[in-house]
Phi, psi and omega in degrees: 000130180283168182296320180294322178293320178297318178295322178296320179294319178296320178296318179296318180297316179297321180295318179296314179299320182294310185282346179254346182212344185242002180296140182304326179294334177276312182298322182266012182293144176213124178289118184216138179295335182266342185245333184263125180294135177077022187261004181261155178296323180296320177295317182301307184290323179291323180290320177294318178297319178296321178299314180294318181294317179296322179296314179295319181295316180296317179297317180294320180297320179293324178295325180283323184280324183240114180287326181281122184285343181270003181271124182250161179266123180294133182247353179063224184274003185303312179300322179294317179296318178299315180297318179297315180295319179295322177295317179293318178297319181294316179297316180296317179295319178300310180295320182295313182286332176292312179293323179292323177296318178298318179292321180294318177296317179300320186275338187241356185294337177296330178288328181296323182293331181275344183285161182296324180250107181297140181235134175263161178305320180296319178294325180297324178299326182265326192222102176293142175298150179301140181091004179295131180262149179282071181214159178100187187299311185300317182285337172298314180287332173294324177293319176299317179297318178300315179293327180293339178298326180289323176292328178297326182299336183302331181299330178301318181292326175297318180298317180295317183289322184274321187250356178056035181231138176249108185266120177298321180299320180292316178298315181295317183298311180296318182295315183291320180293325175294317178297318180296319179298324176294317180299322179305315182282317185296324184244015181047050191290138172295160175087344188293327183297309180294324179296318178293320178298314180295314184294313183292327178294317178291318179297325178301317181287314184297311182285332171296320177294319179295323175294319179303312181285330182292333180268011172097005178280156186296144179265168180289154180271010177223163182291085186297312183295319179298318179296322176295322177297322178297317177300315181295315179296323177295319178296316180296320179297317179297320179295320178297319177297319178298318178297317180299317179296316179294324177298320180285324184279312185276334178090009177173120172239141183294141177067034185291330178296317177293327179296321179298313178298319178298321179296319179297316180294318177294326175297322178294320177296318179299317179296320178297318181293317179296322177297316177298316185295310183287328178293321179296314181290323179293317180297320181293319182286325180287331179283344178227066184293334183268000182287144175297159184306315182296319180292319179297319179294321179295320179293323178296318179294320179296319178295322179293323179297319179292317184291328185293343178294345178273348184285000000 
């Protein structure tokens, strides 16, 4: 590598670090009902209610306009563009919160040594110290993630228009995840950093794959999205266990009340996903009782691939 290339690489690295973790708008960010768009409880509940109402209205309108249930509305490149944008937003959020977490640990770890309960960087990822305020770089990216949840909801309307199906699991999942993201900011909840890292990393892969298939490239021969969902749910479950252990050992994690509510909601999502997963495999195996094991397993995977498009 020449000297000019090395200088160019260093300049690029500094620019990336600056715009993802050191920009004044990130360092000086503060979650506030008067300054942050979408930060009030009334906005949260009204937006979720509007999402549910629009979904029901669109589904009902299609049932009235089109008698044939197999007739879909052409969307052109919209699903591919949405998937590409979601993949880019997820990658950017992942890189931003990872770099911001490293900068936050660098700037505040001296305070941890002086506190009554010593905190390590790994513990900080799971358990914010008591008194943590929703301000700074990390909460800026948590706010970006919260706003991206509304853009994520658009996929529900694509599902209704293309497949003429209104999935309760999809409506519940989007609504609860948006509500949970709000709780993270409102109560400076512990666990959110690792949860955002896990979610955005999986979403980067999932939406990249959806863009890949949307532009006509070959899809996987197994339920790729479902397997990614299993990985994400497993990561979230492990993180919840870690927060619980630190709460019992250290005696206090910030926003633990919101974390309890979040755990209940995530448990409901987990139960819905397991119900979907086992119901899909059971339906496939019961419809082909005489099929050999290998054939039945292949049919189950094919059914899951079709069903996962609703997720």
